[in-house]
PDB file of C-alpha atoms in Angstrom:
ATOM      1  CA  MET A  90     -18.132 -16.507  -4.668  1.00 76.00           C
ATOM      2  CA  THR A  91     -19.386 -14.497  -7.118  1.00 89.00           C
ATOM      3  CA  LEU A  92     -16.703 -12.028  -8.568  1.00 95.00           C
ATOM      4  CA  GLU A  93     -18.233  -8.628  -9.768  1.00 97.00           C
ATOM      5  CA  THR A  94     -16.263  -5.340 -11.395  1.00 98.00           C
ATOM      6  CA  VAL A  95     -16.576  -1.525 -10.930  1.00 98.00           C
ATOM      7  CA  THR A  96     -14.852   1.271 -12.331  1.00 98.00           C
ATOM      8  CA  LEU A  97     -14.710   4.401  -9.898  1.00 98.00           C
ATOM      9  CA  GLY A  98     -13.139   7.697 -10.356  1.00 97.00           C
ATOM     10  CA  GLY A  99     -13.410  10.208  -7.364  1.00 94.00           C
ATOM     11  CA  GLY A 100     -10.087  12.402  -6.874  1.00 91.00           C
ATOM     12  CA  ARG A 101      -6.638  10.367  -7.210  1.00 94.00           C
ATOM     13  CA  PHE A 102      -7.135   7.038  -7.861  1.00 97.00           C
ATOM     14  CA  TRP A 103      -4.471   6.783  -4.793  1.00 97.00           C
ATOM     15  CA  ASP A 104      -6.959   7.588  -1.909  1.00 96.00           C
ATOM     16  CA  LEU A 105      -9.562   5.208  -3.434  1.00 97.00           C
ATOM     17  CA  GLU A 106      -7.124   2.211  -4.071  1.00 98.00           C
ATOM     18  CA  ALA A 107      -5.930   2.697  -0.489  1.00 97.00           C
ATOM     19  CA  VAL A 108      -9.280   2.785   0.785  1.00 96.00           C
ATOM     20  CA  PHE A 109     -11.170  -0.331  -0.804  1.00 96.00           C
ATOM     21  CA  GLN A 110      -7.712  -2.236  -0.369  1.00 96.00           C
ATOM     22  CA  GLN A 111      -8.799  -2.393   3.553  1.00 92.00           C
ATOM     23  CA  LEU A 112     -12.361  -3.978   2.980  1.00 92.00           C
ATOM     24  CA  ARG A 113     -13.474  -7.651   3.336  1.00 92.00           C
ATOM     25  CA  GLY A 114     -14.844  -8.912  -0.119  1.00 94.00           C
ATOM     26  CA  VAL A 115     -12.427  -6.946  -2.197  1.00 96.00           C
ATOM     27  CA  LYS A 116     -10.279  -9.152  -4.244  1.00 97.00           C
ATOM     28  CA  THR A 117      -8.298  -6.574  -6.399  1.00 97.00           C
ATOM     29  CA  VAL A 118      -7.897  -2.804  -6.806  1.00 98.00           C
ATOM     30  CA  GLN A 119      -6.024  -1.519  -9.807  1.00 98.00           C
ATOM     31  CA  CYS A 120      -5.052   1.832 -10.818  1.00 98.00           C
ATOM     32  CA  GLY A 121      -6.283   3.306 -14.350  1.00 98.00           C
ATOM     33  CA  TYR A 122      -7.672   5.694 -16.536  1.00 98.00           C
ATOM     34  CA  ALA A 123     -10.930   5.434 -18.674  1.00 97.00           C
ATOM     35  CA  GLY A 124     -13.468   7.508 -20.531  1.00 95.00           C
ATOM     36  CA  GLY A 125     -10.952   9.420 -22.718  1.00 94.00           C
ATOM     37  CA  HIS A 126     -10.006   9.586 -26.476  1.00 94.00           C
ATOM     38  CA  LEU A 127      -6.222   8.542 -26.462  1.00 95.00           C
ATOM     39  CA  ALA A 128      -5.491   4.923 -26.133  1.00 96.00           C
ATOM     40  CA  PHE A 129      -2.889   3.997 -23.552  1.00 97.00           C
ATOM     41  CA  PRO A 130      -2.485   7.500 -21.980  1.00 97.00           C
ATOM     42  CA  SER A 131       0.676   8.156 -19.583  1.00 97.00           C
ATOM     43  CA  TYR A 132      -0.054   9.767 -16.105  1.00 97.00           C
ATOM     44  CA  GLU A 133       1.251  13.126 -17.514  1.00 96.00           C
ATOM     45  CA  ALA A 134      -0.907  13.076 -20.439  1.00 96.00           C
ATOM     46  CA  VAL A 135      -4.160  12.080 -17.859  1.00 96.00           C
ATOM     47  CA  CYS A 136      -3.082  14.805 -15.374  1.00 93.00           C
ATOM     48  CA  SER A 137      -2.743  17.819 -18.103  1.00 91.00           C
ATOM     49  CA  GLY A 138      -6.756  17.134 -18.466  1.00 88.00           C
ATOM     50  CA  ASP A 139      -6.133  16.773 -22.466  1.00 89.00           C
ATOM     51  CA  THR A 140      -7.323  13.271 -22.632  1.00 94.00           C
ATOM     52  CA  GLY A 141     -10.444  13.352 -21.340  1.00 93.00           C
ATOM     53  CA  HIS A 142      -9.832  10.502 -18.623  1.00 95.00           C
ATOM     54  CA  ALA A 143     -10.744  10.227 -15.401  1.00 95.00           C
ATOM     55  CA  GLU A 144      -8.301   8.640 -12.992  1.00 97.00           C
ATOM     56  CA  VAL A 145      -9.835   5.469 -11.818  1.00 98.00           C
ATOM     57  CA  VAL A 146     -10.078   2.245 -10.085  1.00 98.00           C
ATOM     58  CA  ARG A 147     -10.768  -0.889 -11.292  1.00 98.00           C
ATOM     59  CA  LEU A 148     -12.519  -3.052  -8.280  1.00 97.00           C
ATOM     60  CA  GLN A 149     -13.168  -6.655  -8.520  1.00 98.00           C
ATOM     61  CA  PHE A 150     -15.351  -8.046  -5.413  1.00 97.00           C
ATOM     62  CA  ASP A 151     -17.399 -10.291  -4.045  1.00 96.00           C
ATOM     63  CA  ASN A 152     -20.593  -9.194  -3.953  1.00 94.00           C
ATOM     64  CA  GLU A 153     -21.847 -12.105  -1.408  1.00 94.00           C
ATOM     65  CA  VAL A 154     -19.470 -10.361   1.083  1.00 93.00           C
ATOM     66  CA  LEU A 155     -19.539  -7.030   0.021  1.00 93.00           C
ATOM     67  CA  ALA A 156     -22.894  -5.891  -2.297  1.00 94.00           C
ATOM     68  CA  PHE A 157     -22.563  -3.170  -4.946  1.00 96.00           C
ATOM     69  CA  GLU A 158     -24.624  -0.869  -2.577  1.00 95.00           C
ATOM     70  CA  GLU A 159     -21.908  -1.299   0.131  1.00 94.00           C
ATOM     71  CA  VAL A 160     -18.837  -0.348  -2.413  1.00 95.00           C
ATOM     72  CA  LEU A 161     -21.116   2.707  -3.465  1.00 96.00           C
ATOM     73  CA  GLU A 162     -21.744   3.507   0.136  1.00 93.00           C
ATOM     74  CA  VAL A 163     -17.755   3.506   0.853  1.00 93.00           C
ATOM     75  CA  PHE A 164     -17.321   5.639  -2.555  1.00 95.00           C
ATOM     76  CA  PHE A 165     -19.493   8.222  -1.563  1.00 93.00           C
ATOM     77  CA  LYS A 166     -18.221   8.489   1.586  1.00 90.00           C
ATOM     78  CA  VAL A 167     -14.818   9.242   0.758  1.00 90.00           C
ATOM     79  CA  HIS A 168     -14.810  11.545  -2.105  1.00 89.00           C
ATOM     80  CA  ASP A 169     -16.314  14.865  -3.211  1.00 84.00           C
ATOM     81  CA  ALA A 170     -19.118  14.365  -5.324  1.00 87.00           C
ATOM     82  CA  TYR A 171     -20.188  17.588  -5.549  1.00 80.00           C
ATOM     83  CA  THR A 172     -17.593  19.304  -7.668  1.00 70.00           C
ATOM     84  CA  PRO A 173     -18.351  19.870 -11.142  1.00 67.00           C
ATOM     85  CA  ALA A 174     -16.630  17.774 -13.869  1.00 62.00           C
ATOM     86  CA  ASN A 175     -15.154  21.289 -15.719  1.00 56.00           C
ATOM     87  CA  VAL A 176     -12.572  22.180 -13.170  1.00 52.00           C
ATOM     88  CA  GLY A 177     -10.196  24.780 -14.183  1.00 53.00           C
ATOM     89  CA  GLY A 178     -11.491  25.210 -17.830  1.00 52.00           C
ATOM     90  CA  GLN A 179     -10.532  21.246 -18.143  1.00 51.00           C
ATOM     91  CA  ILE A 180     -14.116  19.768 -20.221  1.00 54.00           C
ATOM     92  CA  ALA A 181     -13.667  16.670 -18.208  1.00 65.00           C
ATOM     93  CA  SER A 182     -11.400  16.534 -15.214  1.00 85.00           C
ATOM     94  CA  PRO A 183      -9.399  13.735 -14.519  1.00 92.00           C
ATOM     95  CA  LEU A 184     -10.108  13.940 -10.696  1.00 90.00           C
ATOM     96  CA  ARG A 185     -14.180  13.829 -11.673  1.00 92.00           C
ATOM     97  CA  SER A 186     -16.487  11.919 -10.202  1.00 94.00           C
ATOM     98  CA  VAL A 187     -17.648   9.075 -12.406  1.00 96.00           C
ATOM     99  CA  ILE A 188     -18.977   5.573 -11.747  1.00 97.00           C
ATOM    100  CA  PHE A 189     -18.382   2.984 -14.987  1.00 98.00           C
ATOM    101  CA  VAL A 190     -20.723   0.465 -14.695  1.00 98.00           C
ATOM    102  CA  HIS A 191     -20.382  -2.801 -15.940  1.00 98.00           C
ATOM    103  CA  SER A 192     -23.913  -4.083 -16.198  1.00 97.00           C
ATOM    104  CA  SER A 193     -27.497  -2.949 -16.844  1.00 97.00           C
ATOM    105  CA  GLN A 194     -28.253  -3.474 -12.827  1.00 97.00           C
ATOM    106  CA  GLN A 195     -25.062  -1.646 -11.453  1.00 97.00           C
ATOM    107  CA  ARG A 196     -26.142   1.195 -13.756  1.00 97.00           C
ATOM    108  CA  THR A 197     -29.790   1.028 -12.240  1.00 97.00           C
ATOM    109  CA  SER A 198     -28.510   0.509  -8.493  1.00 97.00           C
ATOM    110  CA  ALA A 199     -25.974   3.279  -9.401  1.00 97.00           C
ATOM    111  CA  ARG A 200     -29.112   6.200 -10.448  1.00 96.00           C
ATOM    112  CA  GLU A 201     -31.255   5.200  -7.445  1.00 96.00           C
ATOM    113  CA  PHE A 202     -28.293   5.185  -5.018  1.00 94.00           C
ATOM    114  CA  VAL A 203     -27.472   8.572  -6.438  1.00 93.00           C
ATOM    115  CA  LYS A 204     -31.261   9.728  -6.815  1.00 92.00           C
ATOM    116  CA  GLN A 205     -31.520   8.737  -2.839  1.00 91.00           C
ATOM    117  CA  ILE A 206     -28.344  11.065  -1.623  1.00 90.00           C
ATOM    118  CA  ASP A 207     -29.443  14.198  -3.687  1.00 86.00           C
ATOM    119  CA  ARG A 208     -33.171  13.569  -2.003  1.00 85.00           C
ATOM    120  CA  ILE A 209     -31.170  13.034   1.596  1.00 86.00           C
ATOM    121  CA  ALA A 210     -28.846  15.917   0.948  1.00 82.00           C
ATOM    122  CA  ASN A 211     -30.944  18.160  -0.879  1.00 79.00           C
ATOM    123  CA  ALA A 212     -28.038  18.946  -3.435  1.00 77.00           C
ATOM    124  CA  LYS A 213     -27.128  17.567  -6.715  1.00 82.00           C
ATOM    125  CA  LEU A 214     -24.161  14.865  -7.287  1.00 85.00           C
ATOM    126  CA  MET A 215     -22.218  15.570  -9.900  1.00 88.00           C
ATOM    127  CA  THR A 216     -21.304  12.016 -10.478  1.00 93.00           C
ATOM    128  CA  GLU A 217     -21.365  10.497 -14.045  1.00 92.00           C
ATOM    129  CA  ILE A 218     -22.984   7.248 -14.622  1.00 96.00           C
ATOM    130  CA  ALA A 219     -21.690   5.654 -17.733  1.00 96.00           C
ATOM    131  CA  PRO A 220     -20.832   2.236 -19.260  1.00 97.00           C
ATOM    132  CA  CYS A 221     -17.336   1.296 -18.693  1.00 97.00           C
ATOM    133  CA  PRO A 222     -15.214   2.454 -21.671  1.00 96.00           C
ATOM    134  CA  GLU A 223     -11.696   1.206 -22.565  1.00 97.00           C
ATOM    135  CA  PHE A 224     -10.008   1.040 -19.170  1.00 98.00           C
ATOM    136  CA  TYR A 225      -6.007   1.688 -19.321  1.00 98.00           C
ATOM    137  CA  PRO A 226      -4.068   0.162 -16.274  1.00 98.00           C
ATOM    138  CA  ALA A 227      -1.842   2.999 -14.818  1.00 98.00           C
ATOM    139  CA  GLU A 228       1.895   2.753 -14.579  1.00 98.00           C
ATOM    140  CA  LEU A 229       3.397   0.311 -12.009  1.00 97.00           C
ATOM    141  CA  GLU A 230       4.668   3.231  -9.975  1.00 96.00           C
ATOM    142  CA  HIS A 231       1.406   4.127  -9.125  1.00 97.00           C
ATOM    143  CA  GLN A 232      -0.341   0.715  -8.110  1.00 98.00           C
ATOM    144  CA  ASN A 233      -0.291   0.027  -4.385  1.00 97.00           C
ATOM    145  CA  PHE A 234       0.844   3.663  -4.418  1.00 97.00           C
ATOM    146  CA  TYR A 235      -0.296   3.725  -0.183  1.00 97.00           C
ATOM    147  CA  ARG A 236       1.318   0.460   0.790  1.00 95.00           C
ATOM    148  CA  ASN A 237       4.680   1.388  -0.739  1.00 97.00           C
ATOM    149  CA  HIS A 238       4.483   4.922   0.397  1.00 96.00           C
ATOM    150  CA  LYS A 239       3.110   5.416   4.043  1.00 95.00           C
ATOM    151  CA  GLU A 240       5.492   7.769   4.880  1.00 95.00           C
ATOM    152  CA  ASP A 241       5.156  10.176   1.419  1.00 95.00           C
ATOM    153  CA  THR A 242       3.412  13.504   2.491  1.00 96.00           C
ATOM    154  CA  TYR A 243       0.530  13.078   0.238  1.00 95.00           C
ATOM    155  CA  CYS A 244      -0.206   9.934   1.822  1.00 95.00           C
ATOM    156  CA  VAL A 245      -0.058  11.092   5.449  1.00 96.00           C
ATOM    157  CA  GLU A 246      -1.835  14.557   4.858  1.00 95.00           C
ATOM    158  CA  PHE A 247      -4.399  13.025   2.047  1.00 93.00           C
ATOM    159  CA  ILE A 248      -5.089   8.985   2.063  1.00 95.00           C
ATOM    160  CA  LEU A 249      -4.234   8.453   5.685  1.00 94.00           C
ATOM    161  CA  PRO A 250      -7.315  10.702   6.742  1.00 93.00           C
ATOM    162  CA  LYS A 251      -9.924   8.831   4.336  1.00 92.00           C
ATOM    163  CA  ILE A 252      -8.382   5.666   5.493  1.00 92.00           C
ATOM    164  CA  MET A 253      -9.283   6.277   9.288  1.00 90.00           C
ATOM    165  CA  ARG A 254     -12.878   7.608   8.391  1.00 86.00           C
ATOM    166  CA  SER A 255     -13.426   4.645   6.326  1.00 85.00           C
ATOM    167  CA  ARG A 256     -12.104   2.431   8.910  1.00 84.00           C
ATOM    168  CA  GLU A 257     -14.432   4.006  11.684  1.00 81.00           C
ATOM    169  CA  ILE A 258     -17.638   3.630   9.278  1.00 79.00           C
ATOM    170  CA  PHE A 259     -17.120   0.621   8.129  1.00 81.00           C
ATOM    171  CA  LYS A 260     -15.072  -1.406  10.700  1.00 78.00           C
ATOM    172  CA  LYS A 261     -17.252  -4.220   9.952  1.00 75.00           C
ATOM    173  CA  LYS A 262     -16.450  -4.914   6.319  1.00 74.00           C
ATOM    174  CA  LEU A 263     -12.687  -4.478   7.431  1.00 72.00           C
ATOM    175  CA  ALA A 264     -10.359  -7.066   5.975  1.00 72.00           C
ATOM    176  CA  ALA A 265      -8.286  -9.302   8.439  1.00 62.00           C
TER     177      ALA A 265
END
């Protein structure tokens, strides 16, 4: 087993967390914040847009079971990577699309992956690719949000459809 870590942002961290928790090879998924200028930000501060952080998930995965490129494929299938980082006057939206890489190999692979999507879609992805900055775990109530709140309106209307879409597309990669 070869564990690899990547930190991804693409909308609410709850959505990505729930999707990646379903995949074989994913060992841990932790919601948090990265890419801002305030140490130890709170959810409320990040959502205000004043800290510059993105809502992210930090994945630890076995790259012998789930390749980095497969992680990226899932990531791009379940979020809108075409929305600019500057949303509603915020310089760096907390819901922006971002890949915080943990190695030069990840950076190279992510850049190539984005170029391929740009060519195929004939559109420009707005996904930022950068070295992983300081990561701050989100508060306990934000961890395992879907698992703990499946009946919540947000979970039913936004997270469940992404889970269902990912299950259909990646059925061979689902965890038992």
